[in-house]
Each structure stands twice: as structure tokens, then as C-alpha cells.
Coordinates of C-alpha atoms and ligand atoms in Angstrom, one line a residue:
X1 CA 0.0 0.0 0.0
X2 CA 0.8 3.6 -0.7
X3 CA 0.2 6.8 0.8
X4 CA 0.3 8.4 -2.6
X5 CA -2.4 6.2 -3.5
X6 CA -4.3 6.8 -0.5
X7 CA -4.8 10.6 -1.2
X8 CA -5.0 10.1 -4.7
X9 CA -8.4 7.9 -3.8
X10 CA -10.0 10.1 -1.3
X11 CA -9.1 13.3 -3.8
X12 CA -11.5 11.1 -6.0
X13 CA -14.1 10.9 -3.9
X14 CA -13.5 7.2 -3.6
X15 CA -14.2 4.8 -0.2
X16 CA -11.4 3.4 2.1
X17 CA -11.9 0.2 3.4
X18 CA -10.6 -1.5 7.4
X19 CA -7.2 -2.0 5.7
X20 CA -6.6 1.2 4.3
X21 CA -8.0 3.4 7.5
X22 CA -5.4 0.9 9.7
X23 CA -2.3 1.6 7.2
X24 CA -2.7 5.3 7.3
X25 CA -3.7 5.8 11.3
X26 CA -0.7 3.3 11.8
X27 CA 1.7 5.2 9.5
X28 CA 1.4 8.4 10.9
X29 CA 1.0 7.4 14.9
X30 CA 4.4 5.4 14.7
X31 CA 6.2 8.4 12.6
X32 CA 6.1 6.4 9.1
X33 CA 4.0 8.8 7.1
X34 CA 5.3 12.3 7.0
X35 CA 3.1 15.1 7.9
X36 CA 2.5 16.9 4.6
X37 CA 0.6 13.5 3.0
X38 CA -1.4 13.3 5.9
X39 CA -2.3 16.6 5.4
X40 CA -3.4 16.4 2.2
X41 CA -5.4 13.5 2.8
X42 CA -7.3 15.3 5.3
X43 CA -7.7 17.9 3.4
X44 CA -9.2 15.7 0.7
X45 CA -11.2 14.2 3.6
X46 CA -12.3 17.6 4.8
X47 CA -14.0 18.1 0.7
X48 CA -15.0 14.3 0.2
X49 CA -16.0 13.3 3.4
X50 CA -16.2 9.6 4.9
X51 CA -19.1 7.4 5.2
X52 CA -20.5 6.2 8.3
X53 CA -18.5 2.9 7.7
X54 CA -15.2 4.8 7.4
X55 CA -16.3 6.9 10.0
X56 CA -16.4 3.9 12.6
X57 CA -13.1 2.2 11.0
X58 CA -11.5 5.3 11.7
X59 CA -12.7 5.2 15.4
X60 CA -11.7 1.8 15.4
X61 CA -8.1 2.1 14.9
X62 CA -7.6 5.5 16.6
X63 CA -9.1 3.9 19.7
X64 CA -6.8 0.7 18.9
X65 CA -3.5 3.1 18.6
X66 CA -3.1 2.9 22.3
X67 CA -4.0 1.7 25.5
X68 CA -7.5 0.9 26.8
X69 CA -8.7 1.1 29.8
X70 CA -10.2 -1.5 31.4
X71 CA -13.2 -0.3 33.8
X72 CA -14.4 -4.2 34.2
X73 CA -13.2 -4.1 37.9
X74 CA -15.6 -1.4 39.3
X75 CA -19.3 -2.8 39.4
X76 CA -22.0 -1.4 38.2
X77 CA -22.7 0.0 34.6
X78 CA -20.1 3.2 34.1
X79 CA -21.7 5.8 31.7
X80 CA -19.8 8.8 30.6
X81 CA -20.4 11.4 29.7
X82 CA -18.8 14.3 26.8
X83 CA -19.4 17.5 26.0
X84 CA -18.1 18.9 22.3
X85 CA -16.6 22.0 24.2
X86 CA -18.0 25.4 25.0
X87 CA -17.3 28.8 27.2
X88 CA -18.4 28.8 30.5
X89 CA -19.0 24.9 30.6
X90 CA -18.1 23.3 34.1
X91 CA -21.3 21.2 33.6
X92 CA -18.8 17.9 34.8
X93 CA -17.5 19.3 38.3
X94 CA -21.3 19.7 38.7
X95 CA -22.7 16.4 37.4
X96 CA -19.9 13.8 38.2
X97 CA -20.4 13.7 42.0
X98 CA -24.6 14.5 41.4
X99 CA -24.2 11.4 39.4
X100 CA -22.2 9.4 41.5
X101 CA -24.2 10.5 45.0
X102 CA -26.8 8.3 42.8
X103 CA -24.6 5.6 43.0
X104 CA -23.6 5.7 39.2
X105 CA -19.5 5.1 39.2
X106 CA -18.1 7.8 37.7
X107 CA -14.7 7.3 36.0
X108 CA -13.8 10.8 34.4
X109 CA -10.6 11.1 32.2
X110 CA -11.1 14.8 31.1
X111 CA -8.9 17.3 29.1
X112 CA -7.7 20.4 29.3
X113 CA -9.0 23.8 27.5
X114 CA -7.1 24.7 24.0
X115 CA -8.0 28.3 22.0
X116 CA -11.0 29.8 23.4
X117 CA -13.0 27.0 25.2
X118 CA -11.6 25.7 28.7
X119 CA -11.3 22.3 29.8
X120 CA -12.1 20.8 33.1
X121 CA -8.9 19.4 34.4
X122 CA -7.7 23.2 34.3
X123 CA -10.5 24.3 36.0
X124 CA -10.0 21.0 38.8
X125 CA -6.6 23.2 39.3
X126 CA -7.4 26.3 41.0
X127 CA -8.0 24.1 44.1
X128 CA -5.1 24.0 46.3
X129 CA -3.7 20.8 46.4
X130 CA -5.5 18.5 43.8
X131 CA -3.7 16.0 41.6
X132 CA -5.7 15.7 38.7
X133 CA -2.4 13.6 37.1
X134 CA -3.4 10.1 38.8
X135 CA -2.1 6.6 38.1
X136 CA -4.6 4.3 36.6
X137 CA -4.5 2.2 39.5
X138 CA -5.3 5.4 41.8
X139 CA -7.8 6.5 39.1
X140 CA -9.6 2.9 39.9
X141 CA -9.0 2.8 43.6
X142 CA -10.9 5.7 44.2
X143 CA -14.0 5.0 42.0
X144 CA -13.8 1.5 43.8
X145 CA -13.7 3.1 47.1
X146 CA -15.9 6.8 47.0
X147 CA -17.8 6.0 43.7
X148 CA -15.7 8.7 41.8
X149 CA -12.3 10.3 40.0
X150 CA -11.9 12.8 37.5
X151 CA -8.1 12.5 36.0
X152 CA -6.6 13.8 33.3
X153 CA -6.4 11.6 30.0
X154 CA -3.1 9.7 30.3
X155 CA -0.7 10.1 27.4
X156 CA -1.2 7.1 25.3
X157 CA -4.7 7.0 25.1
X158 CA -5.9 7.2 21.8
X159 CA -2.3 8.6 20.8
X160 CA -3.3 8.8 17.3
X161 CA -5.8 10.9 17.7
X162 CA -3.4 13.2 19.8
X163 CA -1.3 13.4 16.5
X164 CA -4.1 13.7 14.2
X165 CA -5.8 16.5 16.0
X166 CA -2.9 18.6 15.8
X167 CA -2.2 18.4 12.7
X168 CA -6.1 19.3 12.2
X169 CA -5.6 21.8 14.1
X170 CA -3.1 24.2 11.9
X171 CA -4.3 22.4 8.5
X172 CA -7.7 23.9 8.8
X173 CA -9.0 20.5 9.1
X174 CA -10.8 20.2 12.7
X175 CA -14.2 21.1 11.5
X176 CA -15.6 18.4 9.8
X177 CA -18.3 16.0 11.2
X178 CA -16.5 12.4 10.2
X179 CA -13.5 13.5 11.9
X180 CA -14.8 15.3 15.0
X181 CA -17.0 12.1 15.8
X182 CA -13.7 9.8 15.4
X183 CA -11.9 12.2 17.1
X184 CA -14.4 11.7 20.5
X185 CA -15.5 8.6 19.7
X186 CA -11.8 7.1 19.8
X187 CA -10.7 8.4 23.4
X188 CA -14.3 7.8 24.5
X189 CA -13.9 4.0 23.7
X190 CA -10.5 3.9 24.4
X191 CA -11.4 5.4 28.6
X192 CA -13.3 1.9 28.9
X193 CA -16.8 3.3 29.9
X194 CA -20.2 1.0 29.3
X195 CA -22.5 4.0 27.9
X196 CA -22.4 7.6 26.9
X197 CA -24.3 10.5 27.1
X198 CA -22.7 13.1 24.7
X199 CA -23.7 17.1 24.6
X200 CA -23.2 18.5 21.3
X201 CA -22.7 22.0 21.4
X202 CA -24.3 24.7 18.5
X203 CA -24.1 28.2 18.3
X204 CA -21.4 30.7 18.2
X205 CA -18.7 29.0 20.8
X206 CA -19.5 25.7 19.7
X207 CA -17.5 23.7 17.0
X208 CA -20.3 23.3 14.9
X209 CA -22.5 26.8 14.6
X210 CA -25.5 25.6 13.0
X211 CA -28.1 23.1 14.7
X212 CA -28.6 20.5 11.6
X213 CA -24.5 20.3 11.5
X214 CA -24.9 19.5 15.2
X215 CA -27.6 17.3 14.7
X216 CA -25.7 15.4 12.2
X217 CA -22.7 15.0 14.1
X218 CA -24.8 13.5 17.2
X219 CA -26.4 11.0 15.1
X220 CA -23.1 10.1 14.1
X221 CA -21.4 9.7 17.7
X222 CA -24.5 7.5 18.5
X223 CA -24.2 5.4 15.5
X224 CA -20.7 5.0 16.4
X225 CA -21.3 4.2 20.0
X226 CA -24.2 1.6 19.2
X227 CA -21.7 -0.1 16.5
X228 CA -19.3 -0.7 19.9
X229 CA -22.1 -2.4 21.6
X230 CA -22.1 1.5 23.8
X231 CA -25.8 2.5 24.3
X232 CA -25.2 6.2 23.6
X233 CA -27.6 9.7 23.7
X234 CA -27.0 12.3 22.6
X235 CA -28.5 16.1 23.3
X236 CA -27.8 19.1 21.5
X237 CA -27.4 22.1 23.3
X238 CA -27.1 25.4 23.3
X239 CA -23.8 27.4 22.9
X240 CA -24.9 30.4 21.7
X241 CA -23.9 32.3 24.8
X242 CA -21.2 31.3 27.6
X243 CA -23.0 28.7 30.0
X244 CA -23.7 30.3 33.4
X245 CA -22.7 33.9 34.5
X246 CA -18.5 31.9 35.1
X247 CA -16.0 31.8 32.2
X248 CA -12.3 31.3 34.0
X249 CA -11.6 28.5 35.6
X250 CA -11.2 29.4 39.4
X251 CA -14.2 31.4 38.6
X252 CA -16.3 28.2 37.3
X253 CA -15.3 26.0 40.0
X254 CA -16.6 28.7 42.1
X255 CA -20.2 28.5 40.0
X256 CA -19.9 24.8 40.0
X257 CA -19.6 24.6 43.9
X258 CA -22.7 27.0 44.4
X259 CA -24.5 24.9 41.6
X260 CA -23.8 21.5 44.0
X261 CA -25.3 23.6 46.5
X262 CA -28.8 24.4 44.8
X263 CA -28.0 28.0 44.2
X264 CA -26.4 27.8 40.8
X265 CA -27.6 29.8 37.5
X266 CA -30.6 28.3 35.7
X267 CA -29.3 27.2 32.5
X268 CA -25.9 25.4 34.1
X269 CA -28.2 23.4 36.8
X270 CA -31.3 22.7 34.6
X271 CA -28.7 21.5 31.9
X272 CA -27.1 19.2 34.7
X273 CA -30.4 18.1 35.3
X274 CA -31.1 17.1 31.9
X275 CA -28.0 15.2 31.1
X276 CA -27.8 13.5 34.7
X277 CA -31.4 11.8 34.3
X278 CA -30.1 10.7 30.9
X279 CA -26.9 8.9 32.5
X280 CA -29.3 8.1 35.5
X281 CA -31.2 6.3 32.9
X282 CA -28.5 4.5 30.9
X283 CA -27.1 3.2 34.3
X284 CA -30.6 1.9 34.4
X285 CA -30.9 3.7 38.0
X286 CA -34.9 5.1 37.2
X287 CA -37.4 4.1 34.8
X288 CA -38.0 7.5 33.5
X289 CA -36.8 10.9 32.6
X290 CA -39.1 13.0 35.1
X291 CA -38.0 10.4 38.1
X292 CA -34.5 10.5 37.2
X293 CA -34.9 14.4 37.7
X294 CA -36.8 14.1 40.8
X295 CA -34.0 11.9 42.6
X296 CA -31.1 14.6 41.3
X297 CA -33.3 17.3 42.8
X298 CA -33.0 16.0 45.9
X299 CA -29.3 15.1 45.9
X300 CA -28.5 19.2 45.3
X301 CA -31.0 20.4 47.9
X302 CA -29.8 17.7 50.9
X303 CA -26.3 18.6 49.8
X304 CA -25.2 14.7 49.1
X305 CA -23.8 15.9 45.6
X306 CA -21.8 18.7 47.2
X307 CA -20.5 16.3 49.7
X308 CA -19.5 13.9 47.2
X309 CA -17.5 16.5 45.4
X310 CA -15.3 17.4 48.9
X311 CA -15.0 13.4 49.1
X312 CA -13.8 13.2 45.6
X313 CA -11.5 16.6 46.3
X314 CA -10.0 15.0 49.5
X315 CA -9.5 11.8 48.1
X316 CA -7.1 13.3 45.2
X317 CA -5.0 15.6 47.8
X318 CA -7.2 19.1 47.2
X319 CA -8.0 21.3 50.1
X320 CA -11.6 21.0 51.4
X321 CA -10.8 23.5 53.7
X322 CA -10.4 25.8 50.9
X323 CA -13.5 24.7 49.1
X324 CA -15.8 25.5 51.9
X325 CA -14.1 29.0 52.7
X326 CA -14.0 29.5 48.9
X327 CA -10.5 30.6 49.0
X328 CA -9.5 29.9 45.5
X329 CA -7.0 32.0 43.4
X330 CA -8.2 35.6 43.1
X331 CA -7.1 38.1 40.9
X332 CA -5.5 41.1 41.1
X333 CA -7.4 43.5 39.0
X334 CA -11.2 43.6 38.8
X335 CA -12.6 46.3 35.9
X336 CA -16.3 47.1 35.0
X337 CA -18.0 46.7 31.9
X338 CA -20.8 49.5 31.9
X339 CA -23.5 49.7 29.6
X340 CA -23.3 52.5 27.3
X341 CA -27.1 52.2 26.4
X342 CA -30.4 51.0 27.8
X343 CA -32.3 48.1 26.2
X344 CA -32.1 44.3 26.4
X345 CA -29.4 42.2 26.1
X346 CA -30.0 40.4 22.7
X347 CA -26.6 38.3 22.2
X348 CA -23.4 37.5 24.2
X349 CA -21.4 35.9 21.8
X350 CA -19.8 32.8 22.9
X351 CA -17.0 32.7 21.1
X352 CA -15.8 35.8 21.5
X353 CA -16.1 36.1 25.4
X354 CA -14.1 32.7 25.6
X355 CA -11.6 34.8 23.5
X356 CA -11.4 37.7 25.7
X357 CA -11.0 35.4 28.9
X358 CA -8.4 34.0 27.2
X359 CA -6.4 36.9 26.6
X360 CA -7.1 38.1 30.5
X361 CA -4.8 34.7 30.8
X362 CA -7.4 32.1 30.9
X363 CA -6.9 30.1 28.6
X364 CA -3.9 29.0 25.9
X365 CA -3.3 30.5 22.8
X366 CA -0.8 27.5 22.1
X367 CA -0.4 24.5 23.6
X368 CA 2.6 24.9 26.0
X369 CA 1.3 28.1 27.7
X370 CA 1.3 28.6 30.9
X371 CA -2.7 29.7 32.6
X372 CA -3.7 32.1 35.0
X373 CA -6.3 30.2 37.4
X374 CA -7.9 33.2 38.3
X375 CA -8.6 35.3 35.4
X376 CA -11.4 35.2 33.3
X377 CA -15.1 37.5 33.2
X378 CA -17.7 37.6 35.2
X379 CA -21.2 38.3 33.3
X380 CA -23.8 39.9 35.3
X381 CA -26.4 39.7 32.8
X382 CA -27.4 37.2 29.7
X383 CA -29.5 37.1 26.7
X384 CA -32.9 38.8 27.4
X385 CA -32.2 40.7 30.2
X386 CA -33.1 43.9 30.7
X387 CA -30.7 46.7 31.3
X388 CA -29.8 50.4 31.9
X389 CA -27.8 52.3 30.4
X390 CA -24.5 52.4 33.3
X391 CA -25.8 49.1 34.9
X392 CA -22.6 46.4 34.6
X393 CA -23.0 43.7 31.9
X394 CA -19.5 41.7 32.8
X395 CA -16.4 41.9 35.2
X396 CA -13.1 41.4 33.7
X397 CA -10.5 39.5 35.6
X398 CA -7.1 39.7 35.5
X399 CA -3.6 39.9 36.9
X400 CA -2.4 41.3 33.4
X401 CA -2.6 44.7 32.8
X402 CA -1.8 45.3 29.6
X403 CA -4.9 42.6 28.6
X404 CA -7.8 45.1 30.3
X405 CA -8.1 47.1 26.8
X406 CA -8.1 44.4 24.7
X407 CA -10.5 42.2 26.4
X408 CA -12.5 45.1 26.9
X409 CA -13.0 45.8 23.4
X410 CA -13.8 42.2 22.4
X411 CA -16.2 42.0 25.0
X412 CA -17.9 45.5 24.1
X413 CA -18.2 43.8 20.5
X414 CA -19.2 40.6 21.8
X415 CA -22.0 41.7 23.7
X416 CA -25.2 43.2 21.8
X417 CA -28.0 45.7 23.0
X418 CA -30.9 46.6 21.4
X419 CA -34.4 48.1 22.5
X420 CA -36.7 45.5 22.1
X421 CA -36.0 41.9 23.5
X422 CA -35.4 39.5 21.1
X423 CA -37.3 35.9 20.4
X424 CA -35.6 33.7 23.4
X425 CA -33.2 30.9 22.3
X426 CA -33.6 27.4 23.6
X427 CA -31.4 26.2 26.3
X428 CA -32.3 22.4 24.6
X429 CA -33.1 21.9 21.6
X430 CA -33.2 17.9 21.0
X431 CA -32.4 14.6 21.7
X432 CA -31.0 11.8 19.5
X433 CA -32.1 8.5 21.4
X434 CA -29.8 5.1 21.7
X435 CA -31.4 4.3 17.9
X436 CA -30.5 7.7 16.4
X437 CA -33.7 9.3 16.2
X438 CA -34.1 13.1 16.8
X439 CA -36.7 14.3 19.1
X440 CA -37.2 18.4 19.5
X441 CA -37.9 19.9 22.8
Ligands
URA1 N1 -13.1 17.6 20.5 C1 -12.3 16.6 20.2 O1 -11.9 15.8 21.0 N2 -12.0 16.4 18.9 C2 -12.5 17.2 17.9 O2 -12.2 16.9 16.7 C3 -13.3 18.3 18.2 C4 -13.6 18.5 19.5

């Protein structure tokens, strides 16, 4: 077989089969295919596109490229779940230990943020103390002993995918639906859980902007799951504007930890709610949807989920201490954004407030950076609010100076104002069931 002939094949719009997928995942993972055919075969992926066969062999041997891990040990039926990235989203410090005070194990490898959207093992970081870098065995123990570990993903899982998605990454390559999917699918299969529930983001911040893309790309992730034998859902959600008021990652583990304690913002707990009775429901735990709410209801207002979150946070060497005080890294500088008219707030662009956070030191711009835990923005208001002209829309964060202008301006763009209120955006908009089919809120 021949690379050349490879690209040549997908340039004309021909179909791979197992074989092929294997020789090209294989070549490039053990440094045998140089980068520049790989990138044009993606490229000529990116134009051509790959069927939902391809789409699975893909997952198949990305998933293969490294180690697996095995999750048979820990009883009980492990669902995880994913989200396809967003600003503001700390929807897993909330729902892994509401989820596992149901008595769902909950084995969480997790990433960290890239560009403008954060990750949650950064986030895990602004409290003193944790190790969010466990050994597998650790990673088991714990779920074994408290019902729960969130980790970051260990190097060799899914390596290929590592090396494919960085190359997709300055190849203008990432967005495409086949590849996303295999891209998630892969490490998903490779972390060893029994089910998944999987947000898909749309809107502005979200991968994917437009809803039918991002009802496309579910379908796909949950034929891919059901091809492993994984009963997967999927529910598409919005990402429109940054979830919750938080974006910053000692500021979202702050939201998150009000969240466990029933006084979290609407859209991040009802969302929790939402994708908890789903993974409630694939861990077979209720018989419905409205019970499965019910039972997480209760676990936020008698503070079990909370208290499974300090277990969790003592068990991998965090301060508790510091969790219940809510002394987490604070920064430095704290500037107003004022209204400079009255009217309703009719977008808060997702993307773009990730972006500003990210300059205040939030986030990465490339890989190796180093993050401020404590920087980010602070909204006050969201989409349909009312407002007056001099009222505060947003606080910026910072320890870095010379970012206030600049993240200023961005977020002056990012955030519209206009005299009448505007037709309300869901929070949901659908959900694609174990069999793929699409059911609108
Ligand atoms: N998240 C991933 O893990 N992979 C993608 O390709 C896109 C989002």
C-alpha cells in the first residue's frame, strides 16, 4: 500500500476500506507517514467526506492506537459522559459527583481547554492541592472506594488521535463532522466506559454553529457508540452564549460549587439536570426521565452531591478547607463593563467572550502556555435581560494589565444591545435516542 495512492483515492471521492484506515492511522501514529501527506489526505477528507463505515473504522483504529482502559473491575454499569466544548462549561464538576451520590461510578478522564474554550482538568486546578495527574490504578481505587475520580487523560490514550488532531488543528481541518466524531468517539472508547451521554454544542462558541450540522454530528457519535455495543444519547445544546454567568476557571469552580449547592444559575443546573437523568437512565438507575430528575433534585437540595464533590477533592489531595471557605486563586485587578445604552441584552457571543478570557490569561493560545487560574469574566447579565444604560453587563479579571483594553473591546463587540428583546433561544433543543432518532424539545 501507498500513501500516494491513498490521497489520490479520497481526492476522488473514492471509499477506504478496514485496511486502508489501519495503514494510514498506523503510518502516521508510529512516525512512518510524513506530515505533509497526511495533510493532504485530510484535506481531501475535509472536501470528500467519509461514510459512516469509514467513520467507525477510523474510530476503530484510533481507539486501537493505544492503550485501553479497562473499567471491568468497578461494578456497576459506568456511563460517561462528553461534551463537544463550549465557554463557560463546568457542567462535569457539577454532574460527576450529582451522578455518583446516585450511586452511578463515575470514572472521568477529562482534558484540558485549547483556543478559546476551557477544559475541566484546568478548572480542577485552581483548588489547592489536587492531583488531577493520577495513576490508573489510583484513578480505579478511588472510584472502587468513594464512587468517583476525574483525571486527566493519560498520554497514550488514543495517541493517534493526539497526532491527528494537531495536525487538524493548523491544517484547517478540525471542522468536519466524520472527523470530529472519530476524534471523540476514539478516546471515549479507548477510557473503557459501558455508555455515553454526549452534549453536542451549537451556536457561536460551539464547534459546529448551525443546529442541523450539530444534529448530524450527534447521530453520528451514537451510531458510532451503538456499532461498539455502547448504548449512547446524545442532546444538542445550546452554545450560543457562555454557559452560566462563570468563564475562568477558578471562577467556574466557584459557580460549580454553588451549583452542587442548589444555588447555581438556571441554564448550568437545569442542563445538569437534563444530562444526569439521561446517564441516570442509561445506568438503568430510574425508569424515567421526570424520576430520574426528581432523585437529582433532591441530591443538590440535601447537599449529598456537594459532599461527594469534597469526598472526591480529599481523596485526590485538594484542600476542602479551601473549598468551603471558597478561598480559591483571586485576581489582582477587577474592571467594570458599563452599559453605554439601555435596552435588552439580545446576544453574548460565545466565542468571543471565551476569546477575551483568554487573553485576561485564561486560557492558551498555544499548547505549551502557561494559565492564570484566576482570570477570566464575570457576566452579570445574559441574553434577554433587561438593562440600563450604566448598569454592569460583565467583570473582567485579570492579573495582566496590559490585557484590560483588549479584552474590553472584544467583550464591548461581543455583547449586543438593542431596545426590544429578542425571540428567546432554547437552552435544549433535541435529543437523538440510543437508535438515532431526533426528538425536539
Ligand atoms: N473535540 C475533540 O476531542 N475532537 C475534535 O475533533 C473536536 C472536539
Amino acid at each position: 500500500m501507498r500513501m500516494y495512492d491513498l490521497i489520490l483515492k479520497k481526492r476522488d471521492g473514492m471509499v477506504f476500506d478496514k485496511e486502508e484506515i489501519d495503514y494510514f492511522v498506523q503510518g502516521y501514529t508510529y512516525g512512518k507517514i510524513p506530515d505533509y501527506q497526511v495533510s493532504a489526505l485530510l484535506m481531501a477528507i475535509f472536501f470528500q467526506g467519509l461514510n459512516e463505515d469509514e467513520t467507525f473504522f477510523l474510530t476503530q483504529s484510533m481507539a486501537e492506537s493505544g492503550e485501553k482502559i479497562d473499567l471491568s473491575d468497578i461494578p456497576g454499569i459506568k456511563v460517561d459522559k462528553h461534551s463537544t466544548g463550549g465557554v463557560g462549561d463546568k457542567t462535569t464538576l457539577v454532574l460527576a459527583p450529582l451522578v455518583a451520590s446516585c450511586g452511578i461510578p463515575v470514572a472521568k478522564m477529562s482534558g484540558r481547554g485549547l483556543g478559546h474554550t476551557g477544559g475541566t482538568i484546568d478548572k480542577l486546578e485552581s483548588i489547592p492541592g489536587i492531583n488531577v495527574d493520577l495513576s490508573i490504578q489510583k484513578f480505579i481505587a478511588n472510584v472502587k472506594k468513594i464512587g468517583i475520580s476525574i483525571s486527566g487523560q493519560t498520554g497514550n490514550l488514543a495517541p493517534a488521535d493526539k497526532k491527528f488532531y494537531a495536525l487538524r488543528d493548523v491544517t484547517a481541518t478540525v471542522d468536519n463532522i466524520s472527523l470530529i466524531a472519530s476524534s471523540i468517539m476514539s478516546k471515549k472508547i479507548a477510557a473503557g466506559a459501558d455508555a455515553f451521554v454526549l452534549d453536542v454544542k451549537t451556536g457561536s462558541g460551539a464547534f459546529l454553529k448551525n443546529i442541523e450540522d450539530s444534529i448530524k454530528l450527534g447521530r453520528l457519535m451514537v451510531d458510532i457508540g451503538s456499532k461498539f455495543n455502547k448504548q449512547t444519547i446524545a442532546i444538542i445544546t445550546d452554545m450560543d452564549q457562555p454557559l452560566g454567568y462563570a468563564i475562568g476557571n477558578s471562577l467556574e469552580v466557584e459557580e460549580a460549587i454553588n451549583t452542587l449547592k442548589g444555588n447555581g444559575p438556571e441554564d448550568l443546573t437545569n442542563l445538569c439536570m437534563e444530562l444526569g437523568a439521561c446517564m441516570l437512565l442509561l445506568a438503568e438507575k430510574t425508569e424515567n426521565i421526570s424520576e430520574a430528575k426528581r432523585v437529582l433534585r433532591k441530591k443538590l437540595e440535601n447537599r449529598e452531591a456537594y459532599y461527594k464533590f469534597l469526598e472526591m477533592v480529599e481523596y485526590q489531595g485538594g484542600d476542602t478547607e479551601a473549598i468551603e471557605k471558597m478561598q480559591l486563586p483571586k485576581a489582582q485587578i477587577k474592571h467594570e463593563i458599563i452599559a453605554d445604552s439601555s435596552g435588552y441584552i439580545s446576544k453574548m457571543k460565545a466565542d468571543d467572550i471565551g476569546r477575551a478570557s483568554m487573553i485576561l490569561g485564561a486560557g492558551r493560545q498555544k499548547k505549551n502556555d502557561t494559565i492564570d487560574l484566576a482570570a477570566g469574566v464575570l457576566l452579570n447579565k445574559k441574553v434577554g435581560d433587561k438593562i440600563n444604560k450604566g448598569d454592569v453587563i460583565a467583570w473582567i479579571y485579570t492579573n495582566r494589565q496590559d490585557a484590560v483594553l483588549e479584552a474590553r473591546d472584544i467583550l464591548r463587540k461581543a455583547i449586543h444591545i438593542e431596545e426590544a428583546p429578542s425571540d428567546e433561544r432554547p437552552l435544549i433543543f433535541g435529543l437523538i435516542d440510543s437508535k438515532g432518532q431526533y426528538t425536539e424539545y
